[in-house]
GROMACS .gro file of C-alpha atoms in nm:
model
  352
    1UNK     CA    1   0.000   0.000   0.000
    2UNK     CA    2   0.274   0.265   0.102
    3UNK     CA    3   0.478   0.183  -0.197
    4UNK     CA    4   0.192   0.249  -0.432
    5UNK     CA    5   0.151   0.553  -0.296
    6UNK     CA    6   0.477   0.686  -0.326
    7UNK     CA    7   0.497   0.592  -0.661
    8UNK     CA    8   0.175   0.711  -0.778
    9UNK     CA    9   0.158   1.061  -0.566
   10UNK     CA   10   0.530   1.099  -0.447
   11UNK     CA   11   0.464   1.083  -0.088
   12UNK     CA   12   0.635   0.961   0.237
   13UNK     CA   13   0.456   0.956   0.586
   14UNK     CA   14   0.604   1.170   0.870
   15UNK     CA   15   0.752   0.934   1.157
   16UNK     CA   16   0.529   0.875   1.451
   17UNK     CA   17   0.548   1.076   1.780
   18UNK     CA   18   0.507   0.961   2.098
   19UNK     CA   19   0.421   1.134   2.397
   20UNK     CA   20   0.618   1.216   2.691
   21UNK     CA   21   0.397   1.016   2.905
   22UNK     CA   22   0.467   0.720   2.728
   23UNK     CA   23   0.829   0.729   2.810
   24UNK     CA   24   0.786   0.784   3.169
   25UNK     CA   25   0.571   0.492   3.216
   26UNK     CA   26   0.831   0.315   3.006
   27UNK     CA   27   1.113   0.446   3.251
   28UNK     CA   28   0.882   0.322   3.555
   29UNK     CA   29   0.828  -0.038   3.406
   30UNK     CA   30   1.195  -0.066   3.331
   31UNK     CA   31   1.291   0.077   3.710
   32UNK     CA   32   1.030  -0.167   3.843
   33UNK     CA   33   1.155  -0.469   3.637
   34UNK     CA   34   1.526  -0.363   3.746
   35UNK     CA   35   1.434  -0.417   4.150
   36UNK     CA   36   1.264  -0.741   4.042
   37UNK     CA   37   1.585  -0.850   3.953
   38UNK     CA   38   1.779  -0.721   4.194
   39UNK     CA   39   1.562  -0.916   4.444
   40UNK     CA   40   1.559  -1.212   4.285
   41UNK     CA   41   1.960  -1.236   4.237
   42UNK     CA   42   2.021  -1.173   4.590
   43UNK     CA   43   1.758  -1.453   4.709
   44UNK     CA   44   1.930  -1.690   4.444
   45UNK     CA   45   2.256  -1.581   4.623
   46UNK     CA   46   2.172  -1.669   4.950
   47UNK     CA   47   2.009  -1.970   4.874
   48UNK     CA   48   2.339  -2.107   4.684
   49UNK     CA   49   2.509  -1.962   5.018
   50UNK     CA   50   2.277  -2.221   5.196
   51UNK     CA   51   1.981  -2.000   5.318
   52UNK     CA   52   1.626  -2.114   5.338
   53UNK     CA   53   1.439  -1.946   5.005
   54UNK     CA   54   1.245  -1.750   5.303
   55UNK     CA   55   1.574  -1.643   5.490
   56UNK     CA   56   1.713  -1.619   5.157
   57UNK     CA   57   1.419  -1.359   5.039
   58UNK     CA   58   1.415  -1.197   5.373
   59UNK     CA   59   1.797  -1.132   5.387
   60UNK     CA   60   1.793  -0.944   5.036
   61UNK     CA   61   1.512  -0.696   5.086
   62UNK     CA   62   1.663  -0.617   5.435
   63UNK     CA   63   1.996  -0.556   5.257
   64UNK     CA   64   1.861  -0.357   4.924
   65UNK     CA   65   1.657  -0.151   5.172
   66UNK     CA   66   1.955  -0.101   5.406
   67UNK     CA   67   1.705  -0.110   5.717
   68UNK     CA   68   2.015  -0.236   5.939
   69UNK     CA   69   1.876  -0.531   6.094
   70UNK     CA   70   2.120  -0.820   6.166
   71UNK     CA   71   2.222  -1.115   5.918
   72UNK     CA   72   1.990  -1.382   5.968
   73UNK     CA   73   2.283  -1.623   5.938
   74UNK     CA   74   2.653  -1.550   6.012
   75UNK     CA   75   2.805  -1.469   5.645
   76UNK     CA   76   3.162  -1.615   5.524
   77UNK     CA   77   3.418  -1.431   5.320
   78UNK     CA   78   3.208  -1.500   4.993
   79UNK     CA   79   2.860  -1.419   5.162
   80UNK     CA   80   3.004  -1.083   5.282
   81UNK     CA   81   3.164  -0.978   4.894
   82UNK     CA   82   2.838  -1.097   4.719
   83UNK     CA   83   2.629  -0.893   5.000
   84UNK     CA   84   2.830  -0.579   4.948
   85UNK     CA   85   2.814  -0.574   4.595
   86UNK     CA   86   2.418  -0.699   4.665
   87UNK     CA   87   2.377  -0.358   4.916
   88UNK     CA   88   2.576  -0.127   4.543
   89UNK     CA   89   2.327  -0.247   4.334
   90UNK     CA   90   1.989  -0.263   4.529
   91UNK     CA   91   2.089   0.021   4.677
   92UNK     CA   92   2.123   0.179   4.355
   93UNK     CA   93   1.798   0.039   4.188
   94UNK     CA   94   1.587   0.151   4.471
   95UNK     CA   95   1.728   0.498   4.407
   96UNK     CA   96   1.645   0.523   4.089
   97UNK     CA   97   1.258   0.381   4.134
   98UNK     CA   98   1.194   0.647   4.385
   99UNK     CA   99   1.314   0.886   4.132
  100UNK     CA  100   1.089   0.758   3.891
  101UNK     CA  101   0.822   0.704   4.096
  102UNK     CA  102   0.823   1.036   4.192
  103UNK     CA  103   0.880   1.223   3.882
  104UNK     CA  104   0.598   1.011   3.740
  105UNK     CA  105   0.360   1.160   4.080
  106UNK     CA  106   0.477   1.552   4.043
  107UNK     CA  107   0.461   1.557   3.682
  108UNK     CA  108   0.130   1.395   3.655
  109UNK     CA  109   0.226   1.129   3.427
  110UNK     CA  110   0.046   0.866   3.620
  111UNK     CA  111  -0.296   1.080   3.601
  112UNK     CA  112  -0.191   1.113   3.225
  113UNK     CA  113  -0.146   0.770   3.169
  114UNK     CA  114  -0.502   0.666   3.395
  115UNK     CA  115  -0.694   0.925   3.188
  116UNK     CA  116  -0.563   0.841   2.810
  117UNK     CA  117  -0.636   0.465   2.941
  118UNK     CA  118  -1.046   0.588   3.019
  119UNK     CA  119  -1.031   0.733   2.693
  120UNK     CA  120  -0.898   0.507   2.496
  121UNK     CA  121  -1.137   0.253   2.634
  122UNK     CA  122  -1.496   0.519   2.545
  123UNK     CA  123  -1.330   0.544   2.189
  124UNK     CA  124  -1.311   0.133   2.152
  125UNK     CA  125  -1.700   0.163   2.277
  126UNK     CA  126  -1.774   0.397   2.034
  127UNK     CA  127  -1.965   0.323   1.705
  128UNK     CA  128  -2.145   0.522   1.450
  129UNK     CA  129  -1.912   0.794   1.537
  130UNK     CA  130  -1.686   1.075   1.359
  131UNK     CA  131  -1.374   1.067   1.290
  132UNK     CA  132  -1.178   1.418   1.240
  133UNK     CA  133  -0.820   1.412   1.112
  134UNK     CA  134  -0.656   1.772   1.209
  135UNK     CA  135  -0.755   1.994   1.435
  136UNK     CA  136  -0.665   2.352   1.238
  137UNK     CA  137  -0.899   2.575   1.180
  138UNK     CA  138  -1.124   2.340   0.951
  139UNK     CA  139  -1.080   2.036   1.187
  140UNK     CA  140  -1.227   2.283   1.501
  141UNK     CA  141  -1.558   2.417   1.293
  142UNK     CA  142  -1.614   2.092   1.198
  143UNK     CA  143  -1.601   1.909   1.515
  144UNK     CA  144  -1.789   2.232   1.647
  145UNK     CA  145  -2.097   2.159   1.387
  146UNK     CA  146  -2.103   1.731   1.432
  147UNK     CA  147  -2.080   1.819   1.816
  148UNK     CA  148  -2.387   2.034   1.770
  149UNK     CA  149  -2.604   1.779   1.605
  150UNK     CA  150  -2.530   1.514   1.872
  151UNK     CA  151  -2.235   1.285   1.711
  152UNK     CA  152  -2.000   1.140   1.887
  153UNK     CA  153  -1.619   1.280   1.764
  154UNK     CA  154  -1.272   1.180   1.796
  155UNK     CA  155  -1.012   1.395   1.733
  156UNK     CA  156  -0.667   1.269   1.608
  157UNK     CA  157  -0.392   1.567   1.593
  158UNK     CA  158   0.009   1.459   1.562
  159UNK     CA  159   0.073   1.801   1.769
  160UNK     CA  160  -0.036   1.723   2.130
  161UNK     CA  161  -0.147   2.067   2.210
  162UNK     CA  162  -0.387   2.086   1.947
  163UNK     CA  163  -0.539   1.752   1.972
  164UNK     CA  164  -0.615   1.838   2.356
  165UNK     CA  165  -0.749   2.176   2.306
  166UNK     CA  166  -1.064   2.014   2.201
  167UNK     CA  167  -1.185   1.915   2.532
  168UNK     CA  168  -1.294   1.611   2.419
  169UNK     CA  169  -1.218   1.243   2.281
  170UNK     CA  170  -0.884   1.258   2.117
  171UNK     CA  171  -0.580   1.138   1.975
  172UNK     CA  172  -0.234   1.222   1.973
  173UNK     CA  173  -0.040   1.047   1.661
  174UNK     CA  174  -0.013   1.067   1.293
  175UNK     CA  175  -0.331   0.959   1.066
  176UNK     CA  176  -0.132   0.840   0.774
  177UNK     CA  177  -0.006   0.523   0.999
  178UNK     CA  178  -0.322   0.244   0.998
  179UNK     CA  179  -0.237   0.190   1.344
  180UNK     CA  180  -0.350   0.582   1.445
  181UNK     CA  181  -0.673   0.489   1.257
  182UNK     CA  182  -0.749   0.182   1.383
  183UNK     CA  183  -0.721   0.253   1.706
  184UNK     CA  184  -0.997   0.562   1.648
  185UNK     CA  185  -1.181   0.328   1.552
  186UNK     CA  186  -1.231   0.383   1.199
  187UNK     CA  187  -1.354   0.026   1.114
  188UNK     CA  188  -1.671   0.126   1.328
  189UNK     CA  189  -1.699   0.515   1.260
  190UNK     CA  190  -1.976   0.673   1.052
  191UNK     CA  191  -1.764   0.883   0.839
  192UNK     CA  192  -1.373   1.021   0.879
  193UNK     CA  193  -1.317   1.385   0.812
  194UNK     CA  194  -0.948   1.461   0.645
  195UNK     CA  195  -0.857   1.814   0.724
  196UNK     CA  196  -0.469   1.771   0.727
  197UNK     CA  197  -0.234   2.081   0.646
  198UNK     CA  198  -0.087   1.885   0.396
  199UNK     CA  199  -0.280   1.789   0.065
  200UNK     CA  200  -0.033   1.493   0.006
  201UNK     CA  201  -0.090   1.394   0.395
  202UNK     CA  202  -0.453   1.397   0.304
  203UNK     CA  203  -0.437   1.183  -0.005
  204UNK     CA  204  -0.246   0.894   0.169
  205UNK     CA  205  -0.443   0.949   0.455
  206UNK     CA  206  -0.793   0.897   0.267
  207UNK     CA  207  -0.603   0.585   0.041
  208UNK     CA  208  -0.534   0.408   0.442
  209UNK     CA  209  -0.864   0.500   0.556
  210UNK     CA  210  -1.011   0.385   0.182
  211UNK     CA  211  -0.824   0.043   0.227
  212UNK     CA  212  -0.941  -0.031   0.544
  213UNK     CA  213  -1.325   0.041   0.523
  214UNK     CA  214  -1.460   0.053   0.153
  215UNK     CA  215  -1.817   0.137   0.280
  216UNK     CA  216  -1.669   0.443   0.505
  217UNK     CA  217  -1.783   0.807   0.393
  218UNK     CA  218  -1.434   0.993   0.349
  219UNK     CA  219  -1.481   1.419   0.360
  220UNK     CA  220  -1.089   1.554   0.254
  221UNK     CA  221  -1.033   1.916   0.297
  222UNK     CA  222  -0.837   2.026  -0.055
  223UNK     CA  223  -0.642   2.326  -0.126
  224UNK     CA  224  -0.671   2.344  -0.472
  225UNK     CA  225  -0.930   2.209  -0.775
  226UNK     CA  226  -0.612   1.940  -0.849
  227UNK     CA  227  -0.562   1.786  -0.542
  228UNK     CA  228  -0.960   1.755  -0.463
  229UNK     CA  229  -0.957   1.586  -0.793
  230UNK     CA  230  -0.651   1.325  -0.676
  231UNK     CA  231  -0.837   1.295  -0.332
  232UNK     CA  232  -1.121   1.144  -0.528
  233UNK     CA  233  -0.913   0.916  -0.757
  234UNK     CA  234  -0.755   0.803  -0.405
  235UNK     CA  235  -1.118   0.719  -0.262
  236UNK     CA  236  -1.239   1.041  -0.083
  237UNK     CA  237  -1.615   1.055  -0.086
  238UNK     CA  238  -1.649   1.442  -0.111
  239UNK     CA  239  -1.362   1.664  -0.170
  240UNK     CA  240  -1.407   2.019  -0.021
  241UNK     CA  241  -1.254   2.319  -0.089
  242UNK     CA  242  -1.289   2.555   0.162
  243UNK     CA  243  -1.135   2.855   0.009
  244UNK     CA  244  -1.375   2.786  -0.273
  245UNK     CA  245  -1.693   2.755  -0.129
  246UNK     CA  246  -1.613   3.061   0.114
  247UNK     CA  247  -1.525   3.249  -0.183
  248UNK     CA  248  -1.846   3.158  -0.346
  249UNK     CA  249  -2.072   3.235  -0.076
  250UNK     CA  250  -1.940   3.590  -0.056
  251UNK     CA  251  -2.053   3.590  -0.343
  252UNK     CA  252  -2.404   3.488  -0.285
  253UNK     CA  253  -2.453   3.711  -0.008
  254UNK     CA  254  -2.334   3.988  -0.229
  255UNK     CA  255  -2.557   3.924  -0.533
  256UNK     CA  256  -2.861   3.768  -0.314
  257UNK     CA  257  -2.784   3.846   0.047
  258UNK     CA  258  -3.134   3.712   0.146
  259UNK     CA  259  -3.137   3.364  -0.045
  260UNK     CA  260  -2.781   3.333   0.129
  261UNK     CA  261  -2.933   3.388   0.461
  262UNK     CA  262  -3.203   3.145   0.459
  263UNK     CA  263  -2.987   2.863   0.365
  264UNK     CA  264  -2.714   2.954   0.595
  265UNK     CA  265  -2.972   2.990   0.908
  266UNK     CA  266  -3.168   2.646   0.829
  267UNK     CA  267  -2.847   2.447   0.805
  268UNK     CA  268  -2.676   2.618   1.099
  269UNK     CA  269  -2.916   2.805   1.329
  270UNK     CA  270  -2.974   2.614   1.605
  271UNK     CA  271  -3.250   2.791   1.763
  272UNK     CA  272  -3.450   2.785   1.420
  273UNK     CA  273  -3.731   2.518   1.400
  274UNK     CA  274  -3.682   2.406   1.023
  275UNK     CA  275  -3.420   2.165   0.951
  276UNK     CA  276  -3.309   2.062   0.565
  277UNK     CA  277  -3.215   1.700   0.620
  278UNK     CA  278  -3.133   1.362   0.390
  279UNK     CA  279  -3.375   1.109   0.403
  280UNK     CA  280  -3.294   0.744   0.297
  281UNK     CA  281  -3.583   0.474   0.167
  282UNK     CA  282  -3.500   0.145   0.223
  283UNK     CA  283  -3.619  -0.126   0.017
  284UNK     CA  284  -4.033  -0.210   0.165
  285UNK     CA  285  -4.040   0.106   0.328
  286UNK     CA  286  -4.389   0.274   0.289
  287UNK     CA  287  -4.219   0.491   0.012
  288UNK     CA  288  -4.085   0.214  -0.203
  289UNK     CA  289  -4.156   0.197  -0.571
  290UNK     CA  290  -4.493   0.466  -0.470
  291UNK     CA  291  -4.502   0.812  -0.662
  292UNK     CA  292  -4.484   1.128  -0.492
  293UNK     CA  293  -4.807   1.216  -0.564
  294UNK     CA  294  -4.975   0.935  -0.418
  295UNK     CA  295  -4.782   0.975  -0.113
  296UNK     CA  296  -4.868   1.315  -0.096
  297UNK     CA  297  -4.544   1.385   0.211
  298UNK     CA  298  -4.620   1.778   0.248
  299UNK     CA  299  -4.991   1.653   0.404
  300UNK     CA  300  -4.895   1.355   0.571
  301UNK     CA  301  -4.557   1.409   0.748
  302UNK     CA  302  -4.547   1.872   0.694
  303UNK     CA  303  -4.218   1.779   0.528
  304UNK     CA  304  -4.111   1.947   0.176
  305UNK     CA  305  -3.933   1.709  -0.083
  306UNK     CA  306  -3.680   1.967  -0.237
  307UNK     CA  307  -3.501   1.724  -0.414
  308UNK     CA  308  -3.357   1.329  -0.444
  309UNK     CA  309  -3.139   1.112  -0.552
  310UNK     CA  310  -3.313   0.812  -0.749
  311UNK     CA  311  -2.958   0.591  -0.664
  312UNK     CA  312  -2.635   0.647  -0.565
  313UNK     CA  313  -2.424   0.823  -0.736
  314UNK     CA  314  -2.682   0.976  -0.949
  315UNK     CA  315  -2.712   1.333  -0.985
  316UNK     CA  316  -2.950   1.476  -0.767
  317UNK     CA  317  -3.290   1.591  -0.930
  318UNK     CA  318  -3.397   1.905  -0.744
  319UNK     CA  319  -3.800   1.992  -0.720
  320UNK     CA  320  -3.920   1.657  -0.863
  321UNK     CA  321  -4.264   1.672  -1.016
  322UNK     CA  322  -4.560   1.441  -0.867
  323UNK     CA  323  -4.487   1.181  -1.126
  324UNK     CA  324  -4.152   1.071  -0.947
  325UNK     CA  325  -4.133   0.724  -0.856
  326UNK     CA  326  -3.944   0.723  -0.560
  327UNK     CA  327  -3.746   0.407  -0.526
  328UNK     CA  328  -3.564   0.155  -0.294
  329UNK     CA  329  -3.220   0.301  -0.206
  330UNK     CA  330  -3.319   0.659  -0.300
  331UNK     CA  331  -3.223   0.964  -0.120
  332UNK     CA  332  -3.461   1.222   0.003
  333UNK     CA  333  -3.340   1.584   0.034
  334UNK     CA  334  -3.640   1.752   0.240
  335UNK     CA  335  -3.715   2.050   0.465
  336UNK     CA  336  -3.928   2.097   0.788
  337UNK     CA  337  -3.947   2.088   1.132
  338UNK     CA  338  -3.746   1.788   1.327
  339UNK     CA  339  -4.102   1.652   1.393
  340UNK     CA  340  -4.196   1.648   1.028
  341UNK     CA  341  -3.846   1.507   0.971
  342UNK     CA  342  -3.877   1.235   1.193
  343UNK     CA  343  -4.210   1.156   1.053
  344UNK     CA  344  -4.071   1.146   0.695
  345UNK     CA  345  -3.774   0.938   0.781
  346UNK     CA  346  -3.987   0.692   1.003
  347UNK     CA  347  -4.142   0.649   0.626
  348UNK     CA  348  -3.863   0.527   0.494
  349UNK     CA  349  -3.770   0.258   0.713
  350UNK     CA  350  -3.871  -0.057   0.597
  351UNK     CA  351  -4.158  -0.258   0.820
  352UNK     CA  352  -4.031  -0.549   1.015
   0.00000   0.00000   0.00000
């Protein structure tokens, strides 16, 4: 996979970063495996020395942790070197884990590690969620807008202090490794949102994601009208250009300021009543193979049909007439209240 991708696009993945709590735990499991050790090379010691295994246990945690109580047996000429050099070492080991220990407790590392753990285990539980790669500018409003219709998000930065700034479920690592997406669970997620600062991050980004789930809905952030078109020969979904669309909606709001409006308060007002939503008909649903016109939606549900999609991957066919045989598999584009919406989408749910 990696080597088709640097020969097709000329791209290399940035190295992997791990965080600095990481290597303090590391440091603590290697200071606690070092006393392990130590302990268990002084009992074999003793016990070659001819101590009992528990004189032999008791004699070398009373020496590593130089409490000063007596030998339990009088120690010959060997006995006495191999305790001294016994009393060097522990002493030195248990040193060192009280360093660690407490650099671990003053820096918070512990806390770190006990919180990323909780985390890590809500992401595993998670399904149906989003998945938003780069937490820039575009990265934030979009978690900002799923957040605000009730999704579930995970956040996966390779800079630390951006990926925490979002309060939230998160990752720290590098998207373009499988492992990174994996383990935000992108083999259960609802869609994965690519806003990388890096167009040729975001193409091998969406070609791991694309190899991984072939069902997954992939949104890539583009920079230009070339890369958006390589994003969708690498599998993207939807390839947006931000730059583009902003442009064009200055536009809109200078040539029709109040056709501009409306749209942009019933997709993002919150407080507003009406809703434009996406409506799917699944195959013996109510609405399956039935014309619009004998299903007559507006009086039944309140909803407005502004436009659909007979199958996917057709083009959309705004303000169908009456005629329109809706079928299975066909997408809905309506408007209304969330109560007419519900009732509209209950519609196209098949009957059990």
């Amino acid at each position: 996979m990696a080597s088709f991708v640097v020969r097709r696009f000329g791209l290399s993945p940035p190295p992997y970063d791990r965080s600095v709590s990481q290597g303090a735990l590391r440091r603590l499991g290697v200071a606690l495996l070092g006393l392990v050790a130590v302990t268990v090379l002084g009992t074999v010691g003793y016990l070659l020395l001819g101590f009992t295994l528990l004189e032999a246990l008791y004699q070398t945690v009373t020496t590593i942790a130089t409490v000063g109580f007596r030998e339990v047996r009088p120690l010959s000429p060997v006995g006495m070197v191999f305790t001294i050099v016994l009393i060097l070492v522990g002493v030195g080991v248990v040193l060192y884990n009280l360093g660690v220990i407490l650099e671990a407790l003053t820096e918070g590392h512990l806390r770190q590690h006990l919180e990323r753990r909780r985390m890590d285990k809500k992401i595993e539980s998670l399904q149906g969620h989003v998945i938003v790669c780069g937490y820039g500018r575009v990265g934030r409003a979009a978690r900002e807008q799923l957040l605000a219709h009730g999704l579930e998000v995970v956040v996966v930065d390779v800079n630390p202090r951006l990926a925490e700034e979002g309060d939230g479920l998160y990752l720290v690592g590098d998207v373009t490794d499988d492992a990174v997406l994996r383990r935000a669970g992108v083999e259960r997620a609802r869609a994965l949102v690519v806003a990388l600062e890096s167009d040729a991050d975001t193409v091998y980004t969406t070609l791991s994601a694309r190899a991984i789930r072939g069902d997954l809905v992939i949104v890539a952030r583009a920079r230009t009208t070339d890369s958006a078109a390589k994003m969708l020969m690498a599998g993207a979904t939807h390839a947006v250009n931000p730059q583009l669309i902003g442009g064009r909606r200055l536009a809109v709001f200078a040539l029709q300021p109040d056709v501009a409006e409306f749209l942009d308060v019933v997709m993002h007002e919150e407080n507003l009543d009406f809703r434009i939503q996406q409506v799917m008909v699944e195959p013996g649903s109510p609405l399956d193979g039935r014309a619009l016109a004998d299903l007559d939606l507006r009086e039944h549900t309140g909803g407005l049909v502004l436009a659909i999609r007979p199958a996917a991957g057709r083009p959309l066919e705004p303000n169908p007439p009456a005629s329109t045989v809706v079928p299975a598999g066909a997408v809905l584009i309506a408007m209304g209240t969330p109560e007419e919406l519900d009732a509209l989408t209950a519609l196209g749910r098949a009957r059990g």
